[in-house]
Structure formats: C-alpha cells, structure tokens
Coordinates of C-alpha atoms and ligand atoms in Angstrom, one line a residue:
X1274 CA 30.3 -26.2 -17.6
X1275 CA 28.2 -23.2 -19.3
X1276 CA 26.8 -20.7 -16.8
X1277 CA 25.4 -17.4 -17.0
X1278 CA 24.6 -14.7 -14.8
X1279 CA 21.9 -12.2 -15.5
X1280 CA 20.2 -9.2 -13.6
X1281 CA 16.5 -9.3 -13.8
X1282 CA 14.4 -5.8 -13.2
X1283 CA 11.5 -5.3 -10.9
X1284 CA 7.7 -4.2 -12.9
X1285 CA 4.9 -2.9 -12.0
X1286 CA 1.7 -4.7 -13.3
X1287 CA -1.5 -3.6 -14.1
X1288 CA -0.7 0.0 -14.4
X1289 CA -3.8 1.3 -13.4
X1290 CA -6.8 -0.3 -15.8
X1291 CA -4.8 -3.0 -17.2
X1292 CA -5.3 -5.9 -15.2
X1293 CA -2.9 -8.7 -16.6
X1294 CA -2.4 -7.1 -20.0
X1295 CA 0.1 -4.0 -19.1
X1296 CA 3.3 -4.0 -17.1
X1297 CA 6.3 -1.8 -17.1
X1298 CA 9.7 -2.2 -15.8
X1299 CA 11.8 -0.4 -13.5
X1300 CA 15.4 0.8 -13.3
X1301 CA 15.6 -0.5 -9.6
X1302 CA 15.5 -2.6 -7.4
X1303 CA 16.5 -5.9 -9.1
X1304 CA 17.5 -9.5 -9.1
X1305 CA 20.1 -11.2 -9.9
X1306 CA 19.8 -15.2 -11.4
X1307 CA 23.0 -17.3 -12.1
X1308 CA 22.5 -20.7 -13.8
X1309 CA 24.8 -23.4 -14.8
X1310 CA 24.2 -26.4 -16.7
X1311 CA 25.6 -29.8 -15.8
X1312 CA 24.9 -33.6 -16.4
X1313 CA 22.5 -34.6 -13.9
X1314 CA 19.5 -34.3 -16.2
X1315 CA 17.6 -32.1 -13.0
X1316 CA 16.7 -28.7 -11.9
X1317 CA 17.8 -28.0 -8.6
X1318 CA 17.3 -24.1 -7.4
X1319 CA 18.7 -22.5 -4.7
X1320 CA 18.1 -19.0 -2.9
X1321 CA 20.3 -17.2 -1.5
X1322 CA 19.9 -13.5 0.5
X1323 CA 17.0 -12.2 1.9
X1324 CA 15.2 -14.4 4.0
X1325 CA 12.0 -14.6 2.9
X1326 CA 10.8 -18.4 2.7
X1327 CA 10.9 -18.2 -1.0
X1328 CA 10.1 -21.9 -1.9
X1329 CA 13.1 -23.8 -3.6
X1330 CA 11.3 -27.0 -4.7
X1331 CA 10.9 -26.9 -8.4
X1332 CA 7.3 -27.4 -8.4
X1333 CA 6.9 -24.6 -6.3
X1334 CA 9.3 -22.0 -7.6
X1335 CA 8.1 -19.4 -10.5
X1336 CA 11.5 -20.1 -12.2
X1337 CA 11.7 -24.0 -11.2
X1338 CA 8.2 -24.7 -12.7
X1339 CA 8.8 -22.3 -16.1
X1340 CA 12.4 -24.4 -16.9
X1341 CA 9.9 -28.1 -16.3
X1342 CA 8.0 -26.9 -18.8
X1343 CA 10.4 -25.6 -21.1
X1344 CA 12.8 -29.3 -20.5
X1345 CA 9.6 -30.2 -21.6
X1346 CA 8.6 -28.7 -25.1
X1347 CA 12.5 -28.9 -25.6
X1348 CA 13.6 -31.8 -24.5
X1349 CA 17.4 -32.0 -23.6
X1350 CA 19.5 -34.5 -21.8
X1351 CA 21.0 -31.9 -19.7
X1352 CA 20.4 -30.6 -15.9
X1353 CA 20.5 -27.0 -14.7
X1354 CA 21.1 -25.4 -11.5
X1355 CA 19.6 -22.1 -10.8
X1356 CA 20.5 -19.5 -8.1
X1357 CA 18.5 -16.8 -7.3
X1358 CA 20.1 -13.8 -5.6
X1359 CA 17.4 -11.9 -3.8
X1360 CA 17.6 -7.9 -3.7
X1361 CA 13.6 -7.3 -3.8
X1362 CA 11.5 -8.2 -1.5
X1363 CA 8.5 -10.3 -2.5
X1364 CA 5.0 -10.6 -1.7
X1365 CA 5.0 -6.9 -2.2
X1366 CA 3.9 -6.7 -6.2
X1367 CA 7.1 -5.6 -7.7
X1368 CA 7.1 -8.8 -10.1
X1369 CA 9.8 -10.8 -8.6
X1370 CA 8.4 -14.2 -8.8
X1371 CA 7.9 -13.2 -12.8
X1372 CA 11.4 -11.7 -12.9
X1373 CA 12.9 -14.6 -12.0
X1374 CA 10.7 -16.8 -14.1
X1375 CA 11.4 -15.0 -17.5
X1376 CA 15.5 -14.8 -16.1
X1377 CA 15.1 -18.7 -16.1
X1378 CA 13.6 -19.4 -19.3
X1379 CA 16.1 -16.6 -20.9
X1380 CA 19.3 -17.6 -19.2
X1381 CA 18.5 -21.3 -20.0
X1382 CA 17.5 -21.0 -23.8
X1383 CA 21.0 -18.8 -23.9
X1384 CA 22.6 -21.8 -22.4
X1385 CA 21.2 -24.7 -24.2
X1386 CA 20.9 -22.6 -27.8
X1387 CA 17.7 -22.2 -28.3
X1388 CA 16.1 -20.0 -30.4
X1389 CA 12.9 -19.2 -29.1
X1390 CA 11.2 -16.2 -29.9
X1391 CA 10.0 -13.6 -27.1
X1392 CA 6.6 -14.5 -27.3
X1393 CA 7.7 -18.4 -26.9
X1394 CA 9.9 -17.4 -24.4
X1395 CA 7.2 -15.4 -22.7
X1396 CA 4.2 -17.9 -23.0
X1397 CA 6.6 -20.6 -21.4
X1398 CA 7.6 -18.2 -18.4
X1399 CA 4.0 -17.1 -17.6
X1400 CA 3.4 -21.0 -16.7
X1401 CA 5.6 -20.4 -14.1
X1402 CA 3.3 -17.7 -12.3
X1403 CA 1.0 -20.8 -11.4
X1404 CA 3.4 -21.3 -8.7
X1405 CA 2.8 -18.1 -7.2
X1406 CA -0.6 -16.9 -7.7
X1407 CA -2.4 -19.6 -9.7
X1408 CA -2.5 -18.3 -12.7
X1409 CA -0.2 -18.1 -15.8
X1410 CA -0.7 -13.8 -16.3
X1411 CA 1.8 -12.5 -18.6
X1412 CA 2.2 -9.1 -17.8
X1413 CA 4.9 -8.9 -14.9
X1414 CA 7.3 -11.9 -16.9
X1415 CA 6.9 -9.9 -20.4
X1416 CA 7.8 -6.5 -19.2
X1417 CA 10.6 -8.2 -17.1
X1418 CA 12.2 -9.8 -20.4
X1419 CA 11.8 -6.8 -22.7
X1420 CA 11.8 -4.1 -20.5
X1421 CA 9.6 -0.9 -21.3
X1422 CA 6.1 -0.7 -21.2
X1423 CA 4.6 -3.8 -22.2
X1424 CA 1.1 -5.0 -23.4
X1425 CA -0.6 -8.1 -24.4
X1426 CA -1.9 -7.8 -27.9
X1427 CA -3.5 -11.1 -27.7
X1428 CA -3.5 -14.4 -24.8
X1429 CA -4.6 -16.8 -27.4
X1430 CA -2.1 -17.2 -29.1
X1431 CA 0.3 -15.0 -26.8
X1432 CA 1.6 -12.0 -28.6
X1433 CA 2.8 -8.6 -26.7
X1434 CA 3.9 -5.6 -27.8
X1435 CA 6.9 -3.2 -25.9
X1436 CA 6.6 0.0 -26.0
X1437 CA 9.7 2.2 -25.4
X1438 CA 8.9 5.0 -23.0
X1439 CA 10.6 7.7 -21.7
X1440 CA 12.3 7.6 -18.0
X1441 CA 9.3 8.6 -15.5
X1442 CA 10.2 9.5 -12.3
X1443 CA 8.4 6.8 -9.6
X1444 CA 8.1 6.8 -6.1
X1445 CA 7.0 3.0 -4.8
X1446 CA 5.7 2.7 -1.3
X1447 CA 7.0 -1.1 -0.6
X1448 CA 4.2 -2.5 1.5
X1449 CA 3.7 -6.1 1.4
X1450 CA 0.4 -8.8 0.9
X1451 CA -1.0 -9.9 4.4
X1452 CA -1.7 -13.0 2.0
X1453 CA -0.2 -14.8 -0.6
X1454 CA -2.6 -13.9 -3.4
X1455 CA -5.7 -11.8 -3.6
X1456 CA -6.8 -12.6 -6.8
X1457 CA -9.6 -14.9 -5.9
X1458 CA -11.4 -11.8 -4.5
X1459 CA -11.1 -10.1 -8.0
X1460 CA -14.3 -10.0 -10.2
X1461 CA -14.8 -8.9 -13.8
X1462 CA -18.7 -8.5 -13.0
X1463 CA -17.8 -5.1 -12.8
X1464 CA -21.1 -4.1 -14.9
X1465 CA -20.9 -2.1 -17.9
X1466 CA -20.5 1.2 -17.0
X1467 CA -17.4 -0.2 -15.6
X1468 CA -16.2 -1.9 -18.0
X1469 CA -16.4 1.0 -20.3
X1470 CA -14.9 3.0 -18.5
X1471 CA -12.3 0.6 -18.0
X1472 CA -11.6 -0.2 -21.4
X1473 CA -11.2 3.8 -22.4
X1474 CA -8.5 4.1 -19.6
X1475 CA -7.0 1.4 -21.0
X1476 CA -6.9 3.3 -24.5
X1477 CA -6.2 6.6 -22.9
X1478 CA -2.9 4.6 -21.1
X1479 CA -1.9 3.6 -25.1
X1480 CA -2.6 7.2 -26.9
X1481 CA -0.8 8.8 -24.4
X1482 CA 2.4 6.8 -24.5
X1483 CA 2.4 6.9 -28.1
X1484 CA 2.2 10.8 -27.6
X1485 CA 5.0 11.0 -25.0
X1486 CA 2.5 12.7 -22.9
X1487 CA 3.2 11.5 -19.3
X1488 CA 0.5 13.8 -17.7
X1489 CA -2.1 12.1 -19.7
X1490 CA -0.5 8.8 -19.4
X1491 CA -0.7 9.4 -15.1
X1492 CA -4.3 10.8 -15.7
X1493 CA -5.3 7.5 -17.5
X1494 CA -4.1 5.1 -15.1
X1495 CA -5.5 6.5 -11.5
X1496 CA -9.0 4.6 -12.5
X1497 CA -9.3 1.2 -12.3
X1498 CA -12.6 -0.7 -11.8
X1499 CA -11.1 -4.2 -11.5
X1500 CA -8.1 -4.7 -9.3
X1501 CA -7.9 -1.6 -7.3
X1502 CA -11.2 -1.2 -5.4
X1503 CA -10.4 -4.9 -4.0
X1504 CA -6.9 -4.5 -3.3
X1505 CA -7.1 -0.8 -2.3
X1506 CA -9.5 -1.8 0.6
X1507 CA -6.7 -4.1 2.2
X1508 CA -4.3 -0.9 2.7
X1509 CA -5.1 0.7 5.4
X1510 CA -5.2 4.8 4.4
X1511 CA -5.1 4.0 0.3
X1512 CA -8.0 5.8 -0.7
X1513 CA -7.1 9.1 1.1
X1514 CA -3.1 9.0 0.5
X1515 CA -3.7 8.5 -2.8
X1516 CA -5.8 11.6 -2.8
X1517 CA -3.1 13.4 -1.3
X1518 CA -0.1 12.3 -3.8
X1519 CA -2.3 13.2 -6.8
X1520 CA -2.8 16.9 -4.6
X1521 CA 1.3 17.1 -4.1
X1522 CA 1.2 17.0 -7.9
X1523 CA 2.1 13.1 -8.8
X1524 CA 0.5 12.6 -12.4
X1525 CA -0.3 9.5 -11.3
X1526 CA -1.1 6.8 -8.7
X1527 CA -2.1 3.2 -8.2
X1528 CA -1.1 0.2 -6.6
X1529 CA 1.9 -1.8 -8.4
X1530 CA 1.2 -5.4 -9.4
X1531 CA -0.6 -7.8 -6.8
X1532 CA -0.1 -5.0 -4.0
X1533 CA 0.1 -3.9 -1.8
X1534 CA 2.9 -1.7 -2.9
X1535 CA 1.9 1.4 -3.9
X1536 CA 3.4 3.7 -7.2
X1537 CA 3.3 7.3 -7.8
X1538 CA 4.5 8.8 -11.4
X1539 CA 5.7 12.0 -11.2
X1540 CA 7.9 14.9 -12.6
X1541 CA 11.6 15.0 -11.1
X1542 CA 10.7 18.0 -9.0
X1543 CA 7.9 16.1 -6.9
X1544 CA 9.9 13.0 -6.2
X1545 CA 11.2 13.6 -3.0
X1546 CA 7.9 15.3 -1.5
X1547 CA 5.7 12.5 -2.6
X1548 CA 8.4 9.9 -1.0
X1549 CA 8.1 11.9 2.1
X1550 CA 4.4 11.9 1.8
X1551 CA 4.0 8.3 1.4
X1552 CA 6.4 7.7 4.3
X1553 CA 4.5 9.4 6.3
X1554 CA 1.3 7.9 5.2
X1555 CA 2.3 4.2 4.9
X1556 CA 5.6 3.8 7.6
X1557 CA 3.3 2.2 10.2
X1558 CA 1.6 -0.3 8.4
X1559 CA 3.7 -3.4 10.2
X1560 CA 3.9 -4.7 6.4
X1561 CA 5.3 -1.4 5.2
X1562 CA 9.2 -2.1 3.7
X1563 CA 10.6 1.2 2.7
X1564 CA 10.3 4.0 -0.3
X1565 CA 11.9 3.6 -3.3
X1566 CA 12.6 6.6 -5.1
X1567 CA 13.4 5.1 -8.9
X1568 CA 12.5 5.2 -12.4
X1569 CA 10.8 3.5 -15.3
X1570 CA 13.5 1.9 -17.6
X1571 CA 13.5 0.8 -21.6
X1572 CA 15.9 -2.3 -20.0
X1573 CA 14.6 -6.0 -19.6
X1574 CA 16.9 -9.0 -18.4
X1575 CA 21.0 -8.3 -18.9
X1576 CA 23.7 -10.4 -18.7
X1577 CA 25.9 -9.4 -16.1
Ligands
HSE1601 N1 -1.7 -8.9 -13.0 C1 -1.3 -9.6 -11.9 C2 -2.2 -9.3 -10.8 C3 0.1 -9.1 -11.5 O1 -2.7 -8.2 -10.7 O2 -2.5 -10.3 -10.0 C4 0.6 -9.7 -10.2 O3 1.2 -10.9 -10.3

C-alpha cells in the first residue's frame, strides 16, 4: 500500500488589495494530511483532532471534492483514503480548507505518478474551494503548494507566479467568521477612484517585494477597497485597532484571508507589543482564538 504523509502550511490571502490573486504562506501553524492508496476505487476522508465539524463527505470536503475531480481528468482504477490532522483552526481565514486541498491533489499525484505541473496541480485544487466558500479562488491553495508569496498572473488559463520573500515577522489575531462565507456581500462596484487606487496598491505590493523593501511592502497592503471595508465592519474594534498597530510601529495591517483573523507585519522588535496589543484589543470577541506570533515562510507542502 503507498501512503504519504505531508505537512501543509497556513496563508494568508488577499494581502491587503489583492483579493483572490495574492497569498502568502506562513511558517506556523500547520496541517498535517496522510493518504494511502488502496483498491476500493473510492475516496473516503477522515478528520481527526480538533473538533470543529469539518465535513468529511467527499462532496463537501475542500480536499474530497479536489481528488473527484482530479480521479476525473486522470482516471485510475485505484481508491484513496485521506486523513486530515487538524492543528489550525478553521473558519478563521488562515487557508486551511485550501491547505488541505492543494496537500490532496499533491500527495495523490506523488502517489499515483503523475506528473502534473504546479499550475495543473493548482487549477485542479482551487475546484476544491467550491466546497468551502463557493468559489474556486486560487490564491490560499497556490501559496499553500509553493510556499512564498504567490500571485495569479492570469485565471484563464491559470498561471501564478511565487515570489521568494524574506522572513517577515507576523502577529495573527485568530478570530473566527460568525458565518461560513462572506463573500456574497463583497462587490467590485467599487467605482473608479477605487479601483485605481486599488490596482496601484496592488503594484506597490509587487515593486516592493521585488525591492526587498518590507516597509513599503506593509505600506502598500494597509488599503484595500474591496474585501476589507466589508469584512472589517463584522470585527468589532477593526478600524481603530488597526490604527493602533500601525501607531505601535507594525509596517503593516489587514485582515488574513476570509477573516476574520487579523495580520500585522512587522520588524522583530515590535512583535511582542503588537501581540500584546491585539490581545488586548481582540480577547473578548467570543470568536477570538488566540495570537500567533510567527513568520512568513519560502516553504509550501513537505513530506514529512
Ligand atoms: N480570496 C479569498 C477570499 C480567500 O477573500 O474570500 C479566502 O478563501
């Protein structure tokens, strides 16, 4: 029986004006996915640690419905079973449902030899984000492959680019969703002032990685016309907090993913103020988790 098991990082999506195009990993926390292949000619999934009524029907599952549709562009005789080993918590937009999609579609095409490229291996795991927020976004399952700061050069057909970056310092206020998805509420009639504006941030974000200059890069992602002011408005105390860690000297701020976690980049020197900070600020939300004091990380999916 082949089997694998591989470790599968949290990301951070949107980072800042990049809504569904740019995501970037982190060292901690993580997952960790074991699969095994057998004769059965099914997927069967199961989840084990942290009880937090993640669905283990395949149709349901981020990783159950990416491995249907990769059986299906590949056909193969053979079954899988898939065990996810939870150490993040979800529903709080650190990426885990697209962790554990892209952990499937990698672990699997390692097991059956395939060789799919990242992009293939990306465009099949996005389908699997349909099972979690009803869309197939790429951003949280590419940067959860590849690791480091990715982008999508292009949807149609899927192309994205990684970016190696250095190791930013990041504080992440864990607070999660008080619903399942909130992208519904999210409109690109944003007007075009806006959208300008949008689109330079989203240039600034680039420049300044390509420069190493994290300041910058911090400076460019603490506007966003699109995902924050919707999501901002369901965390009680954003606006002003965030005012506050950008005071205590964080380079940057915005809210990670889906939300409602909340990340802070800053220099080593700051971390532990701006985790106190957000404690503080965030600890009696009843959907607050904890601080995590981590940082960004080169490092996609490993095998263990
Ligand atoms: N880009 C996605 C969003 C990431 O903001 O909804 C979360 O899945």
């Amino acid at each position: 029986m082949k089997q694998i098991l591989l470790r599968t990082p949290a990301t951070t999506a949107n980072v800042g004006p990049g809504y569904d195009i740019f995501a970037l990993a982190l060292k901690e926390p993580y997952d960790e996915i074991y699969l095994s292949l057998n004769t059965t000619g099914k997927i069967t999934i199961e989840i084990e640690g942290g009880h937090q009524n993640i669905p283990a029907d395949i149709q349901d599952n981020t990783a159950g419905l990416a491995l249907i549709e990769l059986f299906k562009r590949y056909k193969s005789g053979h079954g899988i079973h898939v065990r996810i080993t939870k150490r993040m918590i979800s529903g709080a937009g650190l990426g885990t449902t697209g962790a554990a999609a892209s952990a499937a579609v990698y672990g699997a095409c390692n097991l059956l030899e395939l060789t799919l490229s990242n992009n293939e291996m990306i465009d099949i795991a996005r389908l699997g984000e349909v099972a979690s927020g009803g869309s197939p976004h790429a951003d949280n399952v590419a940067a959860a492959l590849l690791g480091g700061f990715t982008l999508i050069k292009c949807y149609k057909p899927l192309e994205v680019l990684k970016l190696n970056i250095p190791e930013i310092p990041v504080v992440l206020a864990v607070i999660r969703k008080g619903q399942r998805t909130t992208r519904g509420f999210i409109t690109y009639e944003i007007g075009e002032e806006k959208l300008k504006e949008q689109i330079a941030r989203c240039s600034a974000v680039i420049h300044a990685l390509h420069c190493n200059d994290i300041a910058e890069f911090g400076k460019a992602i603490n506007v966003d016309h699109i995902a924050e002011p919707v999501r901002g408005a369901a965390i009680p105390k954003y606006k002003e907090t965030k005012a506050k860690i950008l005071e205590a000297g964080a380079w940057g701020c915005t809210i990670s993913g889906g939300g409602s976690s909340i990340i802070a980049f800053c220099d080593i020197n700051h971390q532990n103020q701006i985790a106190s900070l957000m404690e503080k600020e965030f600890s009696e939300n009843p959907l607050f988790d904890s601080i995590i004091k981590t940082t960004t990380s080169n490092q996609g999916i490993v095998i263990v």
